[in-house]
PDB file of C-alpha atoms in Angstrom:
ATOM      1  CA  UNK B   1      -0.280  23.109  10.800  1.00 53.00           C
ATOM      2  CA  UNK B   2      -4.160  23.511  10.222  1.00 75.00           C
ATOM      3  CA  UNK B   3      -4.895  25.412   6.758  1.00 80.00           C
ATOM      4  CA  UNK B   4      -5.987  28.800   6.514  1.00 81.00           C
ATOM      5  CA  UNK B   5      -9.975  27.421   5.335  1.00 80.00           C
ATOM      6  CA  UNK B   6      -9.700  25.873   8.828  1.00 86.00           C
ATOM      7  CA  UNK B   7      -8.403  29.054  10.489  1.00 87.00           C
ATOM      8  CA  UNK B   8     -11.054  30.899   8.850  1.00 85.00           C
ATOM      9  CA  UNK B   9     -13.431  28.759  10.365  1.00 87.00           C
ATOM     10  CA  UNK B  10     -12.450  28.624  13.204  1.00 88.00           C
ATOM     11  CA  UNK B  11     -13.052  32.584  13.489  1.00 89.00           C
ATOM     12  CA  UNK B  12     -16.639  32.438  12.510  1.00 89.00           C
ATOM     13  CA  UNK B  13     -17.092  29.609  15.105  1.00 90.00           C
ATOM     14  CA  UNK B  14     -15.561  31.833  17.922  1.00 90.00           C
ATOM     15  CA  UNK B  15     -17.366  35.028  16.761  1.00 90.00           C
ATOM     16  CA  UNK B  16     -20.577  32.847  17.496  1.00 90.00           C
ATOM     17  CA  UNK B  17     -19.455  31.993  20.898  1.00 89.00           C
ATOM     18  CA  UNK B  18     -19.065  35.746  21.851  1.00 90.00           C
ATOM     19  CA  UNK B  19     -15.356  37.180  20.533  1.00 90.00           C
ATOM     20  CA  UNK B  20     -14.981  39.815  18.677  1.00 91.00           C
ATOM     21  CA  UNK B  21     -14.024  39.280  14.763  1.00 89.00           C
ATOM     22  CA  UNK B  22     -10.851  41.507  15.534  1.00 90.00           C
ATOM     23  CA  UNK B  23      -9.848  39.243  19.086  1.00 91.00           C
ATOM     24  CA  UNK B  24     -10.836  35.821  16.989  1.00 90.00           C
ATOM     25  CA  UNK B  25      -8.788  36.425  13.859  1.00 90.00           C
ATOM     26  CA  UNK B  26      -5.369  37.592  16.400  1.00 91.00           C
ATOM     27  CA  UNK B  27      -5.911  34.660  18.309  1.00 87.00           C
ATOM     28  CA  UNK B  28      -6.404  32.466  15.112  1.00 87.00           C
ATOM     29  CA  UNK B  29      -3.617  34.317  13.296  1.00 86.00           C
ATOM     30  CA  UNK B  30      -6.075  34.970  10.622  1.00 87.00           C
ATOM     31  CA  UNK B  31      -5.767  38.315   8.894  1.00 88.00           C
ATOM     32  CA  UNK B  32      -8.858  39.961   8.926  1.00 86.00           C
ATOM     33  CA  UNK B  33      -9.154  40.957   5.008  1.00 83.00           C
ATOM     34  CA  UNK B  34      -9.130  37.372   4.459  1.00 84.00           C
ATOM     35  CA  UNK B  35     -12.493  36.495   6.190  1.00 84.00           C
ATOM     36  CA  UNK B  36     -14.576  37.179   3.073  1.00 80.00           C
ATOM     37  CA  UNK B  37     -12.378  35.116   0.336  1.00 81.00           C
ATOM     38  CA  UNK B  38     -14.254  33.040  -1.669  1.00 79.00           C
ATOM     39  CA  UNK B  39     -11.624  30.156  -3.640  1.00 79.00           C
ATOM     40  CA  UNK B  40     -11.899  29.987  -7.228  1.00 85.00           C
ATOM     41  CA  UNK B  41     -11.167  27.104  -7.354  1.00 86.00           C
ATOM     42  CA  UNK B  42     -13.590  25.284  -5.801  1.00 84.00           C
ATOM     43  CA  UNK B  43     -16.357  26.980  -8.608  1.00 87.00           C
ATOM     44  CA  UNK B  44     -14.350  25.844 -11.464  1.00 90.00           C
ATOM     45  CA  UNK B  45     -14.255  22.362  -9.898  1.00 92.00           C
ATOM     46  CA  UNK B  46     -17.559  21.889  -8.859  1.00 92.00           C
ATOM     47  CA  UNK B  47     -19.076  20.597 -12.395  1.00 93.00           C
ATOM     48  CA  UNK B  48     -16.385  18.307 -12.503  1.00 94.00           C
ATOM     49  CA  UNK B  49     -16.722  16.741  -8.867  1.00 93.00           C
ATOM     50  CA  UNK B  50     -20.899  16.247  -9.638  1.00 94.00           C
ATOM     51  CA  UNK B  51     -19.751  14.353 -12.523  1.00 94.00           C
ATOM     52  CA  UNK B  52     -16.979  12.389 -10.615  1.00 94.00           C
ATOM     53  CA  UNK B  53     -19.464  11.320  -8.503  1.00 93.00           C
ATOM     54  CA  UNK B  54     -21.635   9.719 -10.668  1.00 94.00           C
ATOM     55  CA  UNK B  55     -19.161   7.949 -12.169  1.00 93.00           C
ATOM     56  CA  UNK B  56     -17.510   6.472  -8.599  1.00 92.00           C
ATOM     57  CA  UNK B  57     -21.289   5.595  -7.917  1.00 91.00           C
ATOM     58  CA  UNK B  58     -21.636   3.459 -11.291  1.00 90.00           C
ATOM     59  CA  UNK B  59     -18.163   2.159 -10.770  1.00 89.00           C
ATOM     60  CA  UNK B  60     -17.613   1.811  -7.543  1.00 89.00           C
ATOM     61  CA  UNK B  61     -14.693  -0.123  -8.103  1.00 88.00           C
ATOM     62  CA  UNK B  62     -12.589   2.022 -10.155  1.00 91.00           C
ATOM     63  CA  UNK B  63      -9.855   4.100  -8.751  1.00 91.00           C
ATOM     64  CA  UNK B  64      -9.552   7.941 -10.167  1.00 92.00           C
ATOM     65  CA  UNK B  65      -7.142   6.867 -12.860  1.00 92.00           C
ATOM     66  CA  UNK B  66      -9.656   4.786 -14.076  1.00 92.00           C
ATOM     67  CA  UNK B  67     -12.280   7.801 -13.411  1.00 93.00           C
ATOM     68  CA  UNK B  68     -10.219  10.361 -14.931  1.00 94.00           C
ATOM     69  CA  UNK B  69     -10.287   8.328 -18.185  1.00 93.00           C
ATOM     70  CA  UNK B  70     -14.163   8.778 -18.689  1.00 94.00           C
ATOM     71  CA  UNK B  71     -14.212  12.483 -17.691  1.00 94.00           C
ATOM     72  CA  UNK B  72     -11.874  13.138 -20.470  1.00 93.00           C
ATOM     73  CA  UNK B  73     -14.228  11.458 -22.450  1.00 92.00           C
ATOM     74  CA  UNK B  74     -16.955  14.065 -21.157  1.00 92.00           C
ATOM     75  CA  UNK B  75     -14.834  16.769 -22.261  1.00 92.00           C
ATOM     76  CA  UNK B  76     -13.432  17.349 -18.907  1.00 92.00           C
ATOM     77  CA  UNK B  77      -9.844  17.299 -19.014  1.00 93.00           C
ATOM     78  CA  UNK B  78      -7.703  17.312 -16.822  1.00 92.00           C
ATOM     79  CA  UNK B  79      -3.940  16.118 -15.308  1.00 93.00           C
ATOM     80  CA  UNK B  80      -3.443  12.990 -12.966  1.00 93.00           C
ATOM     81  CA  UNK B  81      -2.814  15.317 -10.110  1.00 94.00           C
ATOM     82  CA  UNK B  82      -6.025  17.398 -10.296  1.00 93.00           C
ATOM     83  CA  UNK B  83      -7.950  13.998 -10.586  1.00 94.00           C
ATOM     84  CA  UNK B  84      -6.314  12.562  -7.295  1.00 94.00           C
ATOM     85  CA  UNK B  85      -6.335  15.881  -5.604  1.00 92.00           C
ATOM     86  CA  UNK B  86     -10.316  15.872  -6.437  1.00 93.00           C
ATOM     87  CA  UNK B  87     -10.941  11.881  -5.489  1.00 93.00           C
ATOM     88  CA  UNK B  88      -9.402  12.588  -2.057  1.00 92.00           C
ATOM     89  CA  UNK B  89     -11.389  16.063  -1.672  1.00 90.00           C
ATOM     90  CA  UNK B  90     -14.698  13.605  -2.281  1.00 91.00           C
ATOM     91  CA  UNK B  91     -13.548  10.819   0.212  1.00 89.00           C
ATOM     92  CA  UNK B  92     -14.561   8.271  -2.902  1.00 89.00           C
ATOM     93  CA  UNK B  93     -11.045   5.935  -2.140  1.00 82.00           C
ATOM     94  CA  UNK B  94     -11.440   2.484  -3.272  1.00 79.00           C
ATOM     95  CA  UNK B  95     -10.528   0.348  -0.443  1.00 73.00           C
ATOM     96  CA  UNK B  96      -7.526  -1.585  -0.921  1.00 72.00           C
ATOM     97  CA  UNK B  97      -7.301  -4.703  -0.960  1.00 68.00           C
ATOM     98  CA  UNK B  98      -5.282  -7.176   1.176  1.00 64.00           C
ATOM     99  CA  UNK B  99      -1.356  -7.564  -0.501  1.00 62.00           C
ATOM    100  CA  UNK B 100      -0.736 -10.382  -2.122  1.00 61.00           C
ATOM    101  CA  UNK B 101       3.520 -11.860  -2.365  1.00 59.00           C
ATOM    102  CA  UNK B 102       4.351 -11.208  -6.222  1.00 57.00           C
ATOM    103  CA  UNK B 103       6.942 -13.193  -8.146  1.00 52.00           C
ATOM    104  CA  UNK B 104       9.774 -11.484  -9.358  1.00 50.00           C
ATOM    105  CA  UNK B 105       8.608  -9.400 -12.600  1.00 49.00           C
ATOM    106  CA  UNK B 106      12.327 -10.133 -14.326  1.00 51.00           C
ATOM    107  CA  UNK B 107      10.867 -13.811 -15.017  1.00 53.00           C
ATOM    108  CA  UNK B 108       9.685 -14.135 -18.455  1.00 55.00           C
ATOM    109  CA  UNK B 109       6.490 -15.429 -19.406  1.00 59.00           C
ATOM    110  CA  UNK B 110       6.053 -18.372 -21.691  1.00 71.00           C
ATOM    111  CA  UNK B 111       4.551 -18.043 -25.076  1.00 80.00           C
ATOM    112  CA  UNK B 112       3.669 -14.571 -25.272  1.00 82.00           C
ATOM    113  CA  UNK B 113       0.633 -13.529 -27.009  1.00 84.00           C
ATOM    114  CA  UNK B 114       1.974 -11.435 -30.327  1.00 86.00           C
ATOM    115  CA  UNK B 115      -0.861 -10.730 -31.791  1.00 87.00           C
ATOM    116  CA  UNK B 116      -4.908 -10.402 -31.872  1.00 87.00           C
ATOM    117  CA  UNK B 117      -6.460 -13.714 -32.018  1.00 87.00           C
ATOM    118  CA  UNK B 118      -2.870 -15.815 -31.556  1.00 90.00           C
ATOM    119  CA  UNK B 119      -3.455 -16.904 -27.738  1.00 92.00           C
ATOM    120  CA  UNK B 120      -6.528 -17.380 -25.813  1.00 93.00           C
ATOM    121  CA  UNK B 121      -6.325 -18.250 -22.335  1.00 93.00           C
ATOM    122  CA  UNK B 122      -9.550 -19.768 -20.638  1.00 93.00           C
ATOM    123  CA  UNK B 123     -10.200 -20.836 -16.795  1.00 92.00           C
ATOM    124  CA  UNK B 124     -12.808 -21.390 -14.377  1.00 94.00           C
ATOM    125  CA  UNK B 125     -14.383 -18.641 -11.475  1.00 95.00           C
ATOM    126  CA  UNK B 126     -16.917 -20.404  -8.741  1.00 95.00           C
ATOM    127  CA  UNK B 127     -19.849 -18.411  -6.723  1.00 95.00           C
ATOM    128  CA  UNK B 128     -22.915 -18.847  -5.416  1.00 94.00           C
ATOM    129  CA  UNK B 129     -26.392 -17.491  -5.480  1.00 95.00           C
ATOM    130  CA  UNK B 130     -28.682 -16.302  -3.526  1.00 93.00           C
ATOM    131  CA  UNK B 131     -30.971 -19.417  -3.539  1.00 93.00           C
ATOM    132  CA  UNK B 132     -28.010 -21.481  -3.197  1.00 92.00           C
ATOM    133  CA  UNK B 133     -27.444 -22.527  -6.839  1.00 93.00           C
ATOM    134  CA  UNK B 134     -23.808 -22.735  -7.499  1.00 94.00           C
ATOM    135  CA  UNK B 135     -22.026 -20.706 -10.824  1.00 95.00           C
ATOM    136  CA  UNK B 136     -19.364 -22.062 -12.339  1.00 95.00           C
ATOM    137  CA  UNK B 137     -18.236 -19.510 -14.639  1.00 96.00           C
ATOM    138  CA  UNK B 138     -16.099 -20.478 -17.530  1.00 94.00           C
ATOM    139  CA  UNK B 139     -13.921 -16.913 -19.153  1.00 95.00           C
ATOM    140  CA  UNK B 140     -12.010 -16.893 -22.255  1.00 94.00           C
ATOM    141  CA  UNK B 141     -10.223 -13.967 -23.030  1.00 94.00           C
ATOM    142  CA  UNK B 142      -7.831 -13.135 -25.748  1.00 93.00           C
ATOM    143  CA  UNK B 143      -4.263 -12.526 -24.398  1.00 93.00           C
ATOM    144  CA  UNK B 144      -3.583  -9.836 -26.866  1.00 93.00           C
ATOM    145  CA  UNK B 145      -6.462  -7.451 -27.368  1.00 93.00           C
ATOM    146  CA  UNK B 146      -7.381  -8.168 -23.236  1.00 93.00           C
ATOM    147  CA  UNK B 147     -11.234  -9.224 -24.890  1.00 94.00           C
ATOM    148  CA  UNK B 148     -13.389 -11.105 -22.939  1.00 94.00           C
ATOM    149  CA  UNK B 149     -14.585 -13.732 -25.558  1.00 93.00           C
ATOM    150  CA  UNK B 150     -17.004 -15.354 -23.102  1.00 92.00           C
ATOM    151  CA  UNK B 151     -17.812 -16.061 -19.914  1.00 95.00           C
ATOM    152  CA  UNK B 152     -20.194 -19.031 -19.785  1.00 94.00           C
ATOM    153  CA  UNK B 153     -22.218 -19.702 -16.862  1.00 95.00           C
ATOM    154  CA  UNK B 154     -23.497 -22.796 -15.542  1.00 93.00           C
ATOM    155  CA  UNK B 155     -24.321 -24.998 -12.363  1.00 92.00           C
ATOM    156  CA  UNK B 156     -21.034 -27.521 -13.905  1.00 90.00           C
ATOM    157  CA  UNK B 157     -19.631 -27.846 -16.808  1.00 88.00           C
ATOM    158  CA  UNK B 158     -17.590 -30.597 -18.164  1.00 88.00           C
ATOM    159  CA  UNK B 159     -15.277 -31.449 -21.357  1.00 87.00           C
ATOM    160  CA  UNK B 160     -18.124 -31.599 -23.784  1.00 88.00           C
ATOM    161  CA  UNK B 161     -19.769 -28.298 -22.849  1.00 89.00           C
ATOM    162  CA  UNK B 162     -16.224 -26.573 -23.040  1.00 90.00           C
ATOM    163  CA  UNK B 163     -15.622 -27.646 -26.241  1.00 90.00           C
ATOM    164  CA  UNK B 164     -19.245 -26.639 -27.516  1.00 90.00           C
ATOM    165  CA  UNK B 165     -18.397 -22.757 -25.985  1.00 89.00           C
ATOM    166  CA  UNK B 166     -14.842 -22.784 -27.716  1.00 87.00           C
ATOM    167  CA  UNK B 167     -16.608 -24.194 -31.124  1.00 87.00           C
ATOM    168  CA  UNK B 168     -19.347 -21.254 -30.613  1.00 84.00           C
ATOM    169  CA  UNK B 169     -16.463 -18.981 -30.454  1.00 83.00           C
ATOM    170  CA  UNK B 170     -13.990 -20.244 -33.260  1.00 76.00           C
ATOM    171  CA  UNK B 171     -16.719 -20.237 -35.582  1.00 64.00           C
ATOM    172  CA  UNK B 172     -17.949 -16.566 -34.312  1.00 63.00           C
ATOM    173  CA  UNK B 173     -14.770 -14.931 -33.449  1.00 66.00           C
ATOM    174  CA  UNK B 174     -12.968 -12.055 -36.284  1.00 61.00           C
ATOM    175  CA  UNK B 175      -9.446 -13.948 -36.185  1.00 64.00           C
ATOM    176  CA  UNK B 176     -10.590 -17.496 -36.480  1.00 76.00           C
ATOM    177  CA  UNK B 177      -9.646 -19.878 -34.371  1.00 83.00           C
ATOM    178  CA  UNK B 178      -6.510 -19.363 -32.201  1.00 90.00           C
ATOM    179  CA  UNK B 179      -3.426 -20.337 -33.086  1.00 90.00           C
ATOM    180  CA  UNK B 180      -2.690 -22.076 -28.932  1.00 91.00           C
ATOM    181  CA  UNK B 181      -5.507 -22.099 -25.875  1.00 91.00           C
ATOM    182  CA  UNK B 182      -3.773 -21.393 -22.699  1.00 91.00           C
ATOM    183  CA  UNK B 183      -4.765 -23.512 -19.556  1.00 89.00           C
ATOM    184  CA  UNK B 184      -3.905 -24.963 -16.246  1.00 87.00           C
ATOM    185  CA  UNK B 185      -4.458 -28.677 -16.248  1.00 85.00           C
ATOM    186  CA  UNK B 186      -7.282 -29.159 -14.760  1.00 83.00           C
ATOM    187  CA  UNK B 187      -9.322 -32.278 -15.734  1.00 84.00           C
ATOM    188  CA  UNK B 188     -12.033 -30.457 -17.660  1.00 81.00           C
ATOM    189  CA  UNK B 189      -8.741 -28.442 -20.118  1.00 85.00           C
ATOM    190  CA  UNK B 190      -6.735 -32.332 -20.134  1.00 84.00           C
ATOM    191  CA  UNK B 191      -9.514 -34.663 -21.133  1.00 85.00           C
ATOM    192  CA  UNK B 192      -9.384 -36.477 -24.238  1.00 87.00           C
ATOM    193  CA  UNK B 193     -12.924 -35.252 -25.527  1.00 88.00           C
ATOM    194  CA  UNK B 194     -10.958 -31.744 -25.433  1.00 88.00           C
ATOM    195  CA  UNK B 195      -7.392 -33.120 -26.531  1.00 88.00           C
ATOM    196  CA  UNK B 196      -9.434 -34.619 -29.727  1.00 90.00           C
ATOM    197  CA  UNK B 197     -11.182 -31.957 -30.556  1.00 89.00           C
ATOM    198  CA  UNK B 198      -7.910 -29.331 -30.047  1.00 89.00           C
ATOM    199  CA  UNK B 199      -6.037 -31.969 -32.549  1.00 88.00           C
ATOM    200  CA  UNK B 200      -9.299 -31.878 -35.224  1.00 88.00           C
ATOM    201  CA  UNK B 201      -9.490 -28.122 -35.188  1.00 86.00           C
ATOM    202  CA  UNK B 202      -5.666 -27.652 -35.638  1.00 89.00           C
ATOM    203  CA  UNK B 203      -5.204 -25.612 -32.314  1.00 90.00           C
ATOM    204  CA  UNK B 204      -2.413 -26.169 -30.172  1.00 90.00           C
ATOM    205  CA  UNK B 205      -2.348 -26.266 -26.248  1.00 88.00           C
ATOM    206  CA  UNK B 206       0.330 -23.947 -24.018  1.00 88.00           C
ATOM    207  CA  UNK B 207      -0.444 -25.729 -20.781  1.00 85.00           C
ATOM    208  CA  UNK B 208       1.044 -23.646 -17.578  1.00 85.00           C
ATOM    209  CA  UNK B 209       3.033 -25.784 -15.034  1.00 82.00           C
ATOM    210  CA  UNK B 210       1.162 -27.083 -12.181  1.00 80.00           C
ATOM    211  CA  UNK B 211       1.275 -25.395  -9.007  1.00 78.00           C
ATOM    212  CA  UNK B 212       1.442 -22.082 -10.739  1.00 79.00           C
ATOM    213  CA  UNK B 213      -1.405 -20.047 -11.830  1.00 80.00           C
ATOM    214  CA  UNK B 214       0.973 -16.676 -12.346  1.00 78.00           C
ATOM    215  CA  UNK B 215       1.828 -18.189 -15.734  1.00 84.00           C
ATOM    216  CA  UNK B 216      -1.795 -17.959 -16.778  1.00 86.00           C
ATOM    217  CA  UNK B 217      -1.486 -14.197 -15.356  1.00 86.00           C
ATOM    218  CA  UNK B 218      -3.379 -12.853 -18.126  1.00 89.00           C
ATOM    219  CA  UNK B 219      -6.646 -14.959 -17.407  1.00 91.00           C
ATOM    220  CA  UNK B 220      -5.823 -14.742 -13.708  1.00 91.00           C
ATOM    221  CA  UNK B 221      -5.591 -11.127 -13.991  1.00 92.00           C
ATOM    222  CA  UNK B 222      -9.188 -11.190 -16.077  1.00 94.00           C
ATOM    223  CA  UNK B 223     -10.731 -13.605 -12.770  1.00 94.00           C
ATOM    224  CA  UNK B 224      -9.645 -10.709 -10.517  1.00 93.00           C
ATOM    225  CA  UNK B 225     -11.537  -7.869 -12.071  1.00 93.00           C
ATOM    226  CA  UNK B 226     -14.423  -9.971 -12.898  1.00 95.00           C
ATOM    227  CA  UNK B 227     -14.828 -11.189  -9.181  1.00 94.00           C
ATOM    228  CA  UNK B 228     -14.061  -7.657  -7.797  1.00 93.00           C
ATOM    229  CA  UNK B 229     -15.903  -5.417 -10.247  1.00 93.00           C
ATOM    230  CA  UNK B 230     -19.029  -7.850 -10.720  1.00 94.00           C
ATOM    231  CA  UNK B 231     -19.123 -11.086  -8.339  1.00 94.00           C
ATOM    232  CA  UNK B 232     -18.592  -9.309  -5.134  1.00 92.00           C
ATOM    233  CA  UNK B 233     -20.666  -6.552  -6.002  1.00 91.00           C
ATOM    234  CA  UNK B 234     -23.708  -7.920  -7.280  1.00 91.00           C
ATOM    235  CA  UNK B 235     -26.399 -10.281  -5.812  1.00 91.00           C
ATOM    236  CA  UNK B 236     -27.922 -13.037  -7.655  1.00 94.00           C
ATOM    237  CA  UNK B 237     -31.208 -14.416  -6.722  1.00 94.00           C
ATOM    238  CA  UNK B 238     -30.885 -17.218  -8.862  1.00 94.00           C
ATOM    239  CA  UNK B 239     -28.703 -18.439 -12.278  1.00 95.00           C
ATOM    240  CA  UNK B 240     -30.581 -16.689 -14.878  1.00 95.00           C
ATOM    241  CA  UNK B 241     -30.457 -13.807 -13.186  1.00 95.00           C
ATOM    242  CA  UNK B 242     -26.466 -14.209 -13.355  1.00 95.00           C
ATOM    243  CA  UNK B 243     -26.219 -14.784 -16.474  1.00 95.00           C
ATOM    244  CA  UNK B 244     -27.704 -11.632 -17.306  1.00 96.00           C
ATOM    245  CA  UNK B 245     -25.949  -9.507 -15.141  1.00 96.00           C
ATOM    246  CA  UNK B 246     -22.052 -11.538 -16.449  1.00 96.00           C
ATOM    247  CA  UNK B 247     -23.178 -10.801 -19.700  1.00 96.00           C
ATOM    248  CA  UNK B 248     -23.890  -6.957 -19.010  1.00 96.00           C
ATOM    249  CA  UNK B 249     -20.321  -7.113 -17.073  1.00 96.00           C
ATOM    250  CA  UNK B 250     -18.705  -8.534 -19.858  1.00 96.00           C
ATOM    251  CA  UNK B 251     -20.334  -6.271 -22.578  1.00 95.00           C
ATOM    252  CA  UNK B 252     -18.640  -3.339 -20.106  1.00 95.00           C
ATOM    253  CA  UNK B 253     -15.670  -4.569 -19.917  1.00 95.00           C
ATOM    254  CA  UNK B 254     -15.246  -5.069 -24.241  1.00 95.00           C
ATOM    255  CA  UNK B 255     -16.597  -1.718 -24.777  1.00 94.00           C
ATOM    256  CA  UNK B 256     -16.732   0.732 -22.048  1.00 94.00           C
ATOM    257  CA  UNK B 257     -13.988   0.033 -19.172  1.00 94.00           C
ATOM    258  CA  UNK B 258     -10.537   1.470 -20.241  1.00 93.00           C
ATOM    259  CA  UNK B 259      -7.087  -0.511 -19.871  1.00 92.00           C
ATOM    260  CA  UNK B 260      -4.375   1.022 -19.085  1.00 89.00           C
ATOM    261  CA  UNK B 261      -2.034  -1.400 -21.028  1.00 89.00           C
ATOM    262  CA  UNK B 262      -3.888  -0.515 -24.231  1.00 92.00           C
ATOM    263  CA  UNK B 263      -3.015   3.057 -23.681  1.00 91.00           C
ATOM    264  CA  UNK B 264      -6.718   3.494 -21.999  1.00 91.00           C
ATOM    265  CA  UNK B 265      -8.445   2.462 -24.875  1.00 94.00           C
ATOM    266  CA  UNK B 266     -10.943  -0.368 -24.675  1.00 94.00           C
ATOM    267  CA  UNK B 267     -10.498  -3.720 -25.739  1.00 94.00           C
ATOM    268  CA  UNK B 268     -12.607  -3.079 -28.493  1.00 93.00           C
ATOM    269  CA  UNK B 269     -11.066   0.314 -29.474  1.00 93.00           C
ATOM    270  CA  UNK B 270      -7.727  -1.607 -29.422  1.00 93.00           C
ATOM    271  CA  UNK B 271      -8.799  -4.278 -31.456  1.00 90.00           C
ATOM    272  CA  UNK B 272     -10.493  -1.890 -34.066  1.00 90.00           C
ATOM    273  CA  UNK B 273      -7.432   0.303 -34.257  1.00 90.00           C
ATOM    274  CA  UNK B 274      -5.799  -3.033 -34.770  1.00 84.00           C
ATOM    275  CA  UNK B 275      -8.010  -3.894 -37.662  1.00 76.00           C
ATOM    276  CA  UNK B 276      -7.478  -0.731 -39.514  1.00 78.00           C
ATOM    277  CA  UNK B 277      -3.656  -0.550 -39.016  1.00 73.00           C
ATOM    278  CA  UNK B 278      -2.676  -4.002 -39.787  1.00 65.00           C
ATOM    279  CA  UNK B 279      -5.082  -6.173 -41.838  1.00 55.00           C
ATOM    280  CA  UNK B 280      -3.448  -9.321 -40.782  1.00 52.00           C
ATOM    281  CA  UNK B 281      -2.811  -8.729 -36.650  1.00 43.00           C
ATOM    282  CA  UNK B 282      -1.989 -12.601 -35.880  1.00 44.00           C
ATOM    283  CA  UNK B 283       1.347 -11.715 -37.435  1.00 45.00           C
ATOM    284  CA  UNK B 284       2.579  -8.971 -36.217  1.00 45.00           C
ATOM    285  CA  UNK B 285       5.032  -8.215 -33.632  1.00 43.00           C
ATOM    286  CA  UNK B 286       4.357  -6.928 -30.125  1.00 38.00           C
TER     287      UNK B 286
END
């Protein structure tokens, strides 16, 4: 059944072709002291869909959930429903992507993170340039707070410069070094360079069984975003010009994207709460 915004259009297209308003609105079954009703509603929303848009056109890749989370922080409140019900008014729908088969959830996973700088999980992403230099992208994220330690880019990277980013990082990072790295076993996570240098610094490894990446679903999870909100979206003319832009991306995703697992805080927010609530996060209790 079309709406009664439709019908009403409908009569002011007909009265232009000739009919009468009376004939149009009887054959439109449009009463005829409704013609000059002007919504409310779509007044009180129109600050907040001028903002909306903005924000789906600097994140093109976030959903309204997502959205809604940084018009609350503009002081525009509002419930889940009213969000969605404005996203679909704006056509701004994030195309979905293609299904993927998930595991059964009821498995557990091993070695959970319990807390802030206990687990870090690190992997490789690949792309390519413009110019047809290839990125190898190394991420380490912290399982706990979701923080993006690094993401190191380079044409290849081997044993020795992995250990150099993970030695930048222990010596950088609030927490210390972690207590166990999380990795697949890849040659460049299973040489003995790294094997040495995990035994010297007292860190212990929590390698995932091979032939399945889902128990690195943290980091996995982490490659996702990264390749969906920044690889496929931007265009690098060359490697510098990458690492600029990952750095920028990762500097977002600490400080400004929200995560819904953290209660829509950043991982930054998280970890400061974190700080301030418990003095001594690695051992507390999830």
């Amino acid at each position: 059944m079309v709406g009664a915004p439709v019908r009403r259009c409908q009569v002011a297209y007909a009265n232009q072709r000739g009919l009468s308003v009376r004939r149009a609105c009887a054959l439109m079954s449009v009463a005829r002291s409704t013609l000059r009703y002007e919504s409310r509603l779509v007044k009180r929303d129109a600050p907040t869909i001028v903002v909306m848009r903005e924000l789906a056109a600097q994140y093109p890749r976030y959903g309204y959930r997502r959205i809604q989370v940084f018009l609350e922080r503009q002081g525009h409140r509002m419930s889940a429903d009213r969000a969605h019900r404005l996203w679909r008014q704006c056509e701004l729908q994030v195309p979905r992507k293609r299904p993927r088969r998930r595991i059964a959830s009821g498995r557990p996973r091993p070695l959970p993170a319990t807390g802030a700088g206990y687990l870090w999980a690190y992997d490789f992403v690949f792309d390519t340039c413009a110019n047809g230099q290839q990125l190898k992208c190394l991420t380490v994220i912290d399982e706990y707070t979701r923080e993006c330690l690094a993401i190191h880019v380079a044409g290849s990277l081997r044993s020795r410069q992995v250990i150099d980013v993970l030695s930048r990082l222990r010596l950088v990072s609030t927490h210390g070094a972690p207590k166990y790295l999380r990795s697949d076993n890849g040659p460049e996570f299973v040489s003995r360079a790294i094997l040495k240098w995990l035994t010297e610094a007292n860190i212990d490894t929590a390698y995932i069984d091979p032939g399945k990446p889902w128990l690195n679903g943290m980091n996995e999870s982490f490659n996702g975003k990264f390749r969906d909100e920044c690889l496929n979206m931007q265009w690098f003319k060359n490697r510098i010009d990458a690492k600029i832009l990952i750095e920028e991306f990762r500097r977002q995703f600490n400080e400004t994207r929200p995560h819904s697992a953290l209660g829509n805080l950043t991982p930054a927010e998280f970890k400061r709460n974190l700080s301030t609530t418990n003095p001594d996060p690695a051992n507390s209790e999830v």
